[in-house]
């Protein structure tokens, strides 16, 4: 049996560092992604070939143990491990994949690869796993096998997005809703700062730990047992402030406000108020920069230049941060001029010129040959 799978990357419109705090996010799939072909084998071997790297790796399904190795094949291997942990029985496969997503830029190339591998193996062994569960398996691979404590946003966005829509996810209930993105005269432009997310994963895990710590202090101060920052009100936070380290207060304040911004952005998109969406994006960046402290000077330079540019409604860093991409909501007719302005502004300081991608809200995971009845 053979299968072809396409899994897109994603860009987050708003709701950063909220998913692992059980809050709200509003990402969308992008038109770039992973394209993968797989063929089943009769043994327990998985061979994976990366067209972009021109490298092959192989592993046996029975010998998988999470290790601290940080190789690209940890993602497919992690998915196999997570599928087996979830109790699925499946055979080995020959997998070939490639794609047009920039790696490590914050557009979720790893989530797209994980989701694509999970979908391919599920299809080849007729497991009929719903897309939503494939996303959860992919997240488990990343959390427990690769060792990045990511939330569910990227895998959900890759697996479950719809063309023309953003996907609003409640990361506590894991319910989601497609939000129409009627952009009219406007478009989303992604600007890759090309600052690689060095040490991003450990810094990311560190932010996550800080959020847990902030929650513990707030709970102690308020005599509550809230399970996540999602359940915290600004009132709780103010009460705890005197006993909180300033940076922990800032992390908590950012998350509470960011959740509110996501809800406001969903309503604004639903009523077609792009101006309001843009202003929420700007506020989000301000918080990420000053309170959550996950931006960097190269990204701030791009965001500042974009926000000051006529025709731009909003601009913010997107993804985990510490480099990576900026998302800009801009009038279509101003895109070319915006690119020129950003290149001009970054010329003196950036070691590599930023890259630009004009993207539409794209479709999620596609598995060729999967009957529509098996879709979630
Ligand atoms: C990374 C993670 C996501 C999310 C974002 C920050 O992309 O994979 O789960 O936490 O960072 O919003």
PDB file of C-alpha atoms in Angstrom, residues 62-300:
ATOM      1  CA  UNK A  62      10.582  -2.363  18.343  1.00  0.00           C
ATOM      2  CA  UNK A  63      13.753  -0.619  19.500  1.00  0.00           C
ATOM      3  CA  UNK A  64      12.565   2.946  20.067  1.00  0.00           C
ATOM      4  CA  UNK A  65      13.581   4.664  23.300  1.00  0.00           C
ATOM      5  CA  UNK A  66      13.406   8.455  23.842  1.00  0.00           C
ATOM      6  CA  UNK A  67      16.976   9.768  23.813  1.00  0.00           C
ATOM      7  CA  UNK A  68      18.650  13.115  24.001  1.00  0.00           C
ATOM      8  CA  UNK A  69      19.972  12.917  20.471  1.00  0.00           C
ATOM      9  CA  UNK A  70      18.418  15.906  18.613  1.00  0.00           C
ATOM     10  CA  UNK A  71      18.438  14.428  15.133  1.00  0.00           C
ATOM     11  CA  UNK A  72      15.883  15.232  12.422  1.00  0.00           C
ATOM     12  CA  UNK A  73      14.702  11.605  12.432  1.00  0.00           C
ATOM     13  CA  UNK A  74      13.681  11.928  16.085  1.00  0.00           C
ATOM     14  CA  UNK A  75      10.408  13.412  14.777  1.00  0.00           C
ATOM     15  CA  UNK A  76       9.333  10.406  12.668  1.00  0.00           C
ATOM     16  CA  UNK A  77      10.794   8.013  15.242  1.00  0.00           C
ATOM     17  CA  UNK A  78       8.949   9.860  18.010  1.00  0.00           C
ATOM     18  CA  UNK A  79       5.677   9.526  16.137  1.00  0.00           C
ATOM     19  CA  UNK A  80       6.198   5.752  15.782  1.00  0.00           C
ATOM     20  CA  UNK A  81       6.981   5.568  19.493  1.00  0.00           C
ATOM     21  CA  UNK A  82       3.872   7.604  20.408  1.00  0.00           C
ATOM     22  CA  UNK A  83       1.618   5.523  18.119  1.00  0.00           C
ATOM     23  CA  UNK A  84       2.845   2.363  19.827  1.00  0.00           C
ATOM     24  CA  UNK A  85       2.394   3.943  23.283  1.00  0.00           C
ATOM     25  CA  UNK A  86      -1.199   4.715  22.284  1.00  0.00           C
ATOM     26  CA  UNK A  87      -1.641   0.998  21.618  1.00  0.00           C
ATOM     27  CA  UNK A  88      -1.657   0.990  17.809  1.00  0.00           C
ATOM     28  CA  UNK A  89      -0.168  -1.907  15.878  1.00  0.00           C
ATOM     29  CA  UNK A  90       1.280  -1.046  12.505  1.00  0.00           C
ATOM     30  CA  UNK A  91       3.934  -2.228  10.102  1.00  0.00           C
ATOM     31  CA  UNK A  92       7.149  -0.567   8.976  1.00  0.00           C
ATOM     32  CA  UNK A  93       7.321   1.771   6.002  1.00  0.00           C
ATOM     33  CA  UNK A  94       9.569   3.457   3.487  1.00  0.00           C
ATOM     34  CA  UNK A  95       8.974   7.180   3.810  1.00  0.00           C
ATOM     35  CA  UNK A  96      10.204   9.975   1.561  1.00  0.00           C
ATOM     36  CA  UNK A  97       9.479  13.569   2.459  1.00  0.00           C
ATOM     37  CA  UNK A  98      10.389  17.091   1.517  1.00  0.00           C
ATOM     38  CA  UNK A  99       8.901  20.513   1.746  1.00  0.00           C
ATOM     39  CA  UNK A 100       9.129  24.227   1.335  1.00  0.00           C
ATOM     40  CA  UNK A 101       8.849  25.286   4.977  1.00  0.00           C
ATOM     41  CA  UNK A 102      11.872  27.097   6.364  1.00  0.00           C
ATOM     42  CA  UNK A 103      13.289  24.942   9.179  1.00  0.00           C
ATOM     43  CA  UNK A 104      13.480  26.405  12.674  1.00  0.00           C
ATOM     44  CA  UNK A 105      11.784  29.631  11.598  1.00  0.00           C
ATOM     45  CA  UNK A 106       8.778  29.143  13.839  1.00  0.00           C
ATOM     46  CA  UNK A 107       6.385  27.952  11.130  1.00  0.00           C
ATOM     47  CA  UNK A 108       6.086  24.482  12.653  1.00  0.00           C
ATOM     48  CA  UNK A 109       8.026  22.370  10.212  1.00  0.00           C
ATOM     49  CA  UNK A 110       8.454  19.772  12.957  1.00  0.00           C
ATOM     50  CA  UNK A 111       4.732  19.592  13.765  1.00  0.00           C
ATOM     51  CA  UNK A 112       3.931  19.270  10.046  1.00  0.00           C
ATOM     52  CA  UNK A 113       6.399  16.395   9.715  1.00  0.00           C
ATOM     53  CA  UNK A 114       5.039  14.652  12.804  1.00  0.00           C
ATOM     54  CA  UNK A 115       1.434  14.984  11.663  1.00  0.00           C
ATOM     55  CA  UNK A 116       2.317  13.787   8.146  1.00  0.00           C
ATOM     56  CA  UNK A 117       4.164  10.702   9.424  1.00  0.00           C
ATOM     57  CA  UNK A 118       1.351   9.842  11.848  1.00  0.00           C
ATOM     58  CA  UNK A 119      -1.254  10.163   9.069  1.00  0.00           C
ATOM     59  CA  UNK A 120       0.788   8.054   6.647  1.00  0.00           C
ATOM     60  CA  UNK A 121       1.364   5.200   9.105  1.00  0.00           C
ATOM     61  CA  UNK A 122      -2.269   5.281  10.186  1.00  0.00           C
ATOM     62  CA  UNK A 123      -3.415   5.049   6.571  1.00  0.00           C
ATOM     63  CA  UNK A 124      -0.969   2.309   5.556  1.00  0.00           C
ATOM     64  CA  UNK A 125      -2.131   0.051   8.382  1.00  0.00           C
ATOM     65  CA  UNK A 126      -5.831   1.020   7.976  1.00  0.00           C
ATOM     66  CA  UNK A 127      -5.948   2.312  11.554  1.00  0.00           C
ATOM     67  CA  UNK A 128      -8.455   5.081  10.676  1.00  0.00           C
ATOM     68  CA  UNK A 129      -7.193   7.362  13.443  1.00  0.00           C
ATOM     69  CA  UNK A 130      -9.158  10.658  13.409  1.00  0.00           C
ATOM     70  CA  UNK A 131      -7.078  13.725  12.539  1.00  0.00           C
ATOM     71  CA  UNK A 132      -7.604  15.216  15.984  1.00  0.00           C
ATOM     72  CA  UNK A 133      -6.070  12.144  17.610  1.00  0.00           C
ATOM     73  CA  UNK A 134      -3.206  12.148  15.099  1.00  0.00           C
ATOM     74  CA  UNK A 135      -2.426  15.676  16.289  1.00  0.00           C
ATOM     75  CA  UNK A 136      -2.387  14.558  19.922  1.00  0.00           C
ATOM     76  CA  UNK A 137      -0.089  11.649  19.073  1.00  0.00           C
ATOM     77  CA  UNK A 138       2.218  14.051  17.224  1.00  0.00           C
ATOM     78  CA  UNK A 139       2.304  16.340  20.276  1.00  0.00           C
ATOM     79  CA  UNK A 140       3.125  13.417  22.542  1.00  0.00           C
ATOM     80  CA  UNK A 141       6.010  12.517  20.227  1.00  0.00           C
ATOM     81  CA  UNK A 142       7.387  16.032  20.560  1.00  0.00           C
ATOM     82  CA  UNK A 143       6.842  16.242  24.338  1.00  0.00           C
ATOM     83  CA  UNK A 144       8.047  12.841  25.416  1.00  0.00           C
ATOM     84  CA  UNK A 145      10.344  11.647  22.648  1.00  0.00           C
ATOM     85  CA  UNK A 146      11.926  14.825  21.273  1.00  0.00           C
ATOM     86  CA  UNK A 147      11.783  16.536  24.681  1.00  0.00           C
ATOM     87  CA  UNK A 148      10.145  19.869  23.799  1.00  0.00           C
ATOM     88  CA  UNK A 149       7.244  20.655  26.105  1.00  0.00           C
ATOM     89  CA  UNK A 150       5.169  22.277  23.346  1.00  0.00           C
ATOM     90  CA  UNK A 151       1.436  22.813  23.566  1.00  0.00           C
ATOM     91  CA  UNK A 152      -1.133  21.522  21.100  1.00  0.00           C
ATOM     92  CA  UNK A 153      -1.413  24.547  18.807  1.00  0.00           C
ATOM     93  CA  UNK A 154       0.973  23.563  16.006  1.00  0.00           C
ATOM     94  CA  UNK A 155      -0.162  19.972  15.570  1.00  0.00           C
ATOM     95  CA  UNK A 156      -3.853  20.939  15.725  1.00  0.00           C
ATOM     96  CA  UNK A 157      -3.367  23.733  13.198  1.00  0.00           C
ATOM     97  CA  UNK A 158      -1.509  21.445  10.796  1.00  0.00           C
ATOM     98  CA  UNK A 159      -4.015  18.601  11.098  1.00  0.00           C
ATOM     99  CA  UNK A 160      -7.333  20.432  11.360  1.00  0.00           C
ATOM    100  CA  UNK A 161      -7.166  23.768   9.534  1.00  0.00           C
ATOM    101  CA  UNK A 162      -9.535  24.739   6.732  1.00  0.00           C
ATOM    102  CA  UNK A 163      -8.798  26.875   3.683  1.00  0.00           C
ATOM    103  CA  UNK A 164      -9.914  30.470   4.212  1.00  0.00           C
ATOM    104  CA  UNK A 165     -10.224  30.065   7.984  1.00  0.00           C
ATOM    105  CA  UNK A 166      -8.214  30.466  11.139  1.00  0.00           C
ATOM    106  CA  UNK A 167      -8.602  27.782  13.783  1.00  0.00           C
ATOM    107  CA  UNK A 168      -9.626  28.948  17.230  1.00  0.00           C
ATOM    108  CA  UNK A 169      -8.583  26.344  19.790  1.00  0.00           C
ATOM    109  CA  UNK A 170      -9.581  26.108  23.412  1.00  0.00           C
ATOM    110  CA  UNK A 171      -6.472  24.335  24.674  1.00  0.00           C
ATOM    111  CA  UNK A 172      -8.210  23.114  27.833  1.00  0.00           C
ATOM    112  CA  UNK A 173     -11.242  21.393  26.332  1.00  0.00           C
ATOM    113  CA  UNK A 174      -9.440  20.835  22.998  1.00  0.00           C
ATOM    114  CA  UNK A 175     -12.562  22.028  21.225  1.00  0.00           C
ATOM    115  CA  UNK A 176     -11.943  24.080  18.135  1.00  0.00           C
ATOM    116  CA  UNK A 177     -13.825  26.270  15.737  1.00  0.00           C
ATOM    117  CA  UNK A 178     -12.964  27.536  12.256  1.00  0.00           C
ATOM    118  CA  UNK A 179     -13.044  31.325  12.142  1.00  0.00           C
ATOM    119  CA  UNK A 180     -13.601  32.981   8.725  1.00  0.00           C
ATOM    120  CA  UNK A 181     -10.717  35.240   7.780  1.00  0.00           C
ATOM    121  CA  UNK A 182     -12.277  37.625   5.290  1.00  0.00           C
ATOM    122  CA  UNK A 183      -9.194  39.635   4.548  1.00  0.00           C
ATOM    123  CA  UNK A 184     -10.601  41.540   1.554  1.00  0.00           C
ATOM    124  CA  UNK A 185      -7.998  44.086   0.461  1.00  0.00           C
ATOM    125  CA  UNK A 186      -5.562  42.812   3.086  1.00  0.00           C
ATOM    126  CA  UNK A 187      -3.206  39.864   3.381  1.00  0.00           C
ATOM    127  CA  UNK A 188      -0.974  38.205   5.905  1.00  0.00           C
ATOM    128  CA  UNK A 189       2.715  38.521   5.171  1.00  0.00           C
ATOM    129  CA  UNK A 190       5.216  36.429   7.073  1.00  0.00           C
ATOM    130  CA  UNK A 191       8.668  37.904   7.502  1.00  0.00           C
ATOM    131  CA  UNK A 192      11.351  35.443   8.521  1.00  0.00           C
ATOM    132  CA  UNK A 193      14.005  37.348  10.466  1.00  0.00           C
ATOM    133  CA  UNK A 194      16.324  34.384   9.754  1.00  0.00           C
ATOM    134  CA  UNK A 195      17.548  34.557  13.295  1.00  0.00           C
ATOM    135  CA  UNK A 196      17.613  30.900  14.193  1.00  0.00           C
ATOM    136  CA  UNK A 197      15.985  29.938  17.410  1.00  0.00           C
ATOM    137  CA  UNK A 198      19.240  29.103  19.153  1.00  0.00           C
ATOM    138  CA  UNK A 199      18.630  27.323  22.426  1.00  0.00           C
ATOM    139  CA  UNK A 200      14.977  28.035  21.773  1.00  0.00           C
ATOM    140  CA  UNK A 201      13.857  24.716  23.077  1.00  0.00           C
ATOM    141  CA  UNK A 202      15.469  25.059  26.461  1.00  0.00           C
ATOM    142  CA  UNK A 203      14.369  28.715  26.706  1.00  0.00           C
ATOM    143  CA  UNK A 204      10.878  27.584  25.712  1.00  0.00           C
ATOM    144  CA  UNK A 205      10.812  24.900  28.391  1.00  0.00           C
ATOM    145  CA  UNK A 206      12.078  27.526  30.833  1.00  0.00           C
ATOM    146  CA  UNK A 207       9.147  29.872  30.058  1.00  0.00           C
ATOM    147  CA  UNK A 208       6.810  26.985  30.570  1.00  0.00           C
ATOM    148  CA  UNK A 209       8.344  26.274  33.969  1.00  0.00           C
ATOM    149  CA  UNK A 210       8.038  29.961  34.910  1.00  0.00           C
ATOM    150  CA  UNK A 211       4.326  29.881  34.095  1.00  0.00           C
ATOM    151  CA  UNK A 212       3.892  26.845  36.351  1.00  0.00           C
ATOM    152  CA  UNK A 213       5.785  28.658  39.094  1.00  0.00           C
ATOM    153  CA  UNK A 214       3.678  31.810  38.692  1.00  0.00           C
ATOM    154  CA  UNK A 215       0.544  29.684  38.978  1.00  0.00           C
ATOM    155  CA  UNK A 216       1.781  28.028  42.167  1.00  0.00           C
ATOM    156  CA  UNK A 217       2.490  31.406  43.816  1.00  0.00           C
ATOM    157  CA  UNK A 218      -0.884  32.844  42.763  1.00  0.00           C
ATOM    158  CA  UNK A 219      -2.691  29.763  44.068  1.00  0.00           C
ATOM    159  CA  UNK A 220      -0.899  30.014  47.400  1.00  0.00           C
ATOM    160  CA  UNK A 221      -1.683  33.727  47.724  1.00  0.00           C
ATOM    161  CA  UNK A 222      -5.336  33.349  46.733  1.00  0.00           C
ATOM    162  CA  UNK A 223      -5.878  30.079  48.604  1.00  0.00           C
ATOM    163  CA  UNK A 224      -7.062  28.526  45.326  1.00  0.00           C
ATOM    164  CA  UNK A 225      -6.273  25.402  43.386  1.00  0.00           C
ATOM    165  CA  UNK A 226      -6.484  26.653  39.826  1.00  0.00           C
ATOM    166  CA  UNK A 227      -5.042  24.154  37.386  1.00  0.00           C
ATOM    167  CA  UNK A 228      -3.647  26.628  34.882  1.00  0.00           C
ATOM    168  CA  UNK A 229      -3.057  30.320  34.218  1.00  0.00           C
ATOM    169  CA  UNK A 230      -6.179  30.134  32.038  1.00  0.00           C
ATOM    170  CA  UNK A 231      -8.259  30.089  35.224  1.00  0.00           C
ATOM    171  CA  UNK A 232      -6.533  33.091  36.768  1.00  0.00           C
ATOM    172  CA  UNK A 233      -8.221  36.507  36.807  1.00  0.00           C
ATOM    173  CA  UNK A 234      -6.453  39.864  36.855  1.00  0.00           C
ATOM    174  CA  UNK A 235      -7.837  40.202  40.376  1.00  0.00           C
ATOM    175  CA  UNK A 236      -6.104  37.000  41.565  1.00  0.00           C
ATOM    176  CA  UNK A 237      -2.940  38.230  39.967  1.00  0.00           C
ATOM    177  CA  UNK A 238      -3.047  41.630  41.671  1.00  0.00           C
ATOM    178  CA  UNK A 239      -3.608  39.964  45.044  1.00  0.00           C
ATOM    179  CA  UNK A 240      -0.548  37.811  44.572  1.00  0.00           C
ATOM    180  CA  UNK A 241       1.601  40.598  43.194  1.00  0.00           C
ATOM    181  CA  UNK A 242       3.267  41.616  46.481  1.00  0.00           C
ATOM    182  CA  UNK A 243       4.631  38.105  46.954  1.00  0.00           C
ATOM    183  CA  UNK A 244       5.590  37.492  43.345  1.00  0.00           C
ATOM    184  CA  UNK A 245       8.929  38.001  41.663  1.00  0.00           C
ATOM    185  CA  UNK A 246       8.340  40.789  39.107  1.00  0.00           C
ATOM    186  CA  UNK A 247       9.180  38.562  36.143  1.00  0.00           C
ATOM    187  CA  UNK A 248       6.749  35.879  37.292  1.00  0.00           C
ATOM    188  CA  UNK A 249       4.036  38.510  37.702  1.00  0.00           C
ATOM    189  CA  UNK A 250       4.799  39.730  34.166  1.00  0.00           C
ATOM    190  CA  UNK A 251       4.577  36.213  32.693  1.00  0.00           C
ATOM    191  CA  UNK A 252       1.232  35.659  34.388  1.00  0.00           C
ATOM    192  CA  UNK A 253      -0.129  39.081  33.419  1.00  0.00           C
ATOM    193  CA  UNK A 254       0.841  38.523  29.803  1.00  0.00           C
ATOM    194  CA  UNK A 255      -0.922  35.157  29.615  1.00  0.00           C
ATOM    195  CA  UNK A 256      -4.152  36.450  31.197  1.00  0.00           C
ATOM    196  CA  UNK A 257      -4.258  39.438  28.829  1.00  0.00           C
ATOM    197  CA  UNK A 258      -3.261  37.389  25.772  1.00  0.00           C
ATOM    198  CA  UNK A 259      -6.165  35.021  26.348  1.00  0.00           C
ATOM    199  CA  UNK A 260      -8.509  38.010  26.446  1.00  0.00           C
ATOM    200  CA  UNK A 261      -6.969  39.302  23.218  1.00  0.00           C
ATOM    201  CA  UNK A 262      -7.568  36.004  21.424  1.00  0.00           C
ATOM    202  CA  UNK A 263     -11.259  36.060  22.332  1.00  0.00           C
ATOM    203  CA  UNK A 264     -11.485  39.681  21.195  1.00  0.00           C
ATOM    204  CA  UNK A 265      -9.684  38.860  17.928  1.00  0.00           C
ATOM    205  CA  UNK A 266     -12.059  35.976  17.153  1.00  0.00           C
ATOM    206  CA  UNK A 267     -15.019  38.327  17.581  1.00  0.00           C
ATOM    207  CA  UNK A 268     -13.308  41.013  15.517  1.00  0.00           C
ATOM    208  CA  UNK A 269     -12.640  38.585  12.630  1.00  0.00           C
ATOM    209  CA  UNK A 270     -16.223  37.371  12.825  1.00  0.00           C
ATOM    210  CA  UNK A 271     -17.542  40.901  12.386  1.00  0.00           C
ATOM    211  CA  UNK A 272     -14.878  41.712   9.781  1.00  0.00           C
ATOM    212  CA  UNK A 273     -13.143  44.361  11.881  1.00  0.00           C
ATOM    213  CA  UNK A 274      -9.575  43.977  10.650  1.00  0.00           C
ATOM    214  CA  UNK A 275      -8.516  47.238  12.235  1.00  0.00           C
ATOM    215  CA  UNK A 276      -9.310  45.821  15.674  1.00  0.00           C
ATOM    216  CA  UNK A 277      -7.489  42.568  14.840  1.00  0.00           C
ATOM    217  CA  UNK A 278      -4.397  44.513  13.844  1.00  0.00           C
ATOM    218  CA  UNK A 279      -4.403  46.528  17.016  1.00  0.00           C
ATOM    219  CA  UNK A 280      -4.716  43.327  19.105  1.00  0.00           C
ATOM    220  CA  UNK A 281      -1.725  41.891  17.220  1.00  0.00           C
ATOM    221  CA  UNK A 282       0.294  44.998  18.087  1.00  0.00           C
ATOM    222  CA  UNK A 283      -0.649  44.721  21.755  1.00  0.00           C
ATOM    223  CA  UNK A 284       0.293  41.056  21.729  1.00  0.00           C
ATOM    224  CA  UNK A 285       3.767  41.887  20.470  1.00  0.00           C
ATOM    225  CA  UNK A 286       4.247  44.552  23.094  1.00  0.00           C
ATOM    226  CA  UNK A 287       3.468  41.987  25.788  1.00  0.00           C
ATOM    227  CA  UNK A 288       5.712  39.328  24.280  1.00  0.00           C
ATOM    228  CA  UNK A 289       8.544  41.804  24.122  1.00  0.00           C
ATOM    229  CA  UNK A 290       8.276  43.515  27.498  1.00  0.00           C
ATOM    230  CA  UNK A 291       6.473  41.056  29.757  1.00  0.00           C
ATOM    231  CA  UNK A 292       6.999  37.566  28.419  1.00  0.00           C
ATOM    232  CA  UNK A 293      10.439  38.507  27.067  1.00  0.00           C
ATOM    233  CA  UNK A 294      10.619  36.113  24.163  1.00  0.00           C
ATOM    234  CA  UNK A 295      11.351  38.556  21.351  1.00  0.00           C
ATOM    235  CA  UNK A 296      14.798  39.720  20.245  1.00  0.00           C
ATOM    236  CA  UNK A 297      16.214  42.896  18.761  1.00  0.00           C
ATOM    237  CA  UNK A 298      16.193  41.698  15.135  1.00  0.00           C
ATOM    238  CA  UNK A 299      12.521  40.743  15.372  1.00  0.00           C
ATOM    239  CA  UNK A 300      11.633  43.965  17.213  1.00  0.00           C
TER     240      UNK A 300
END
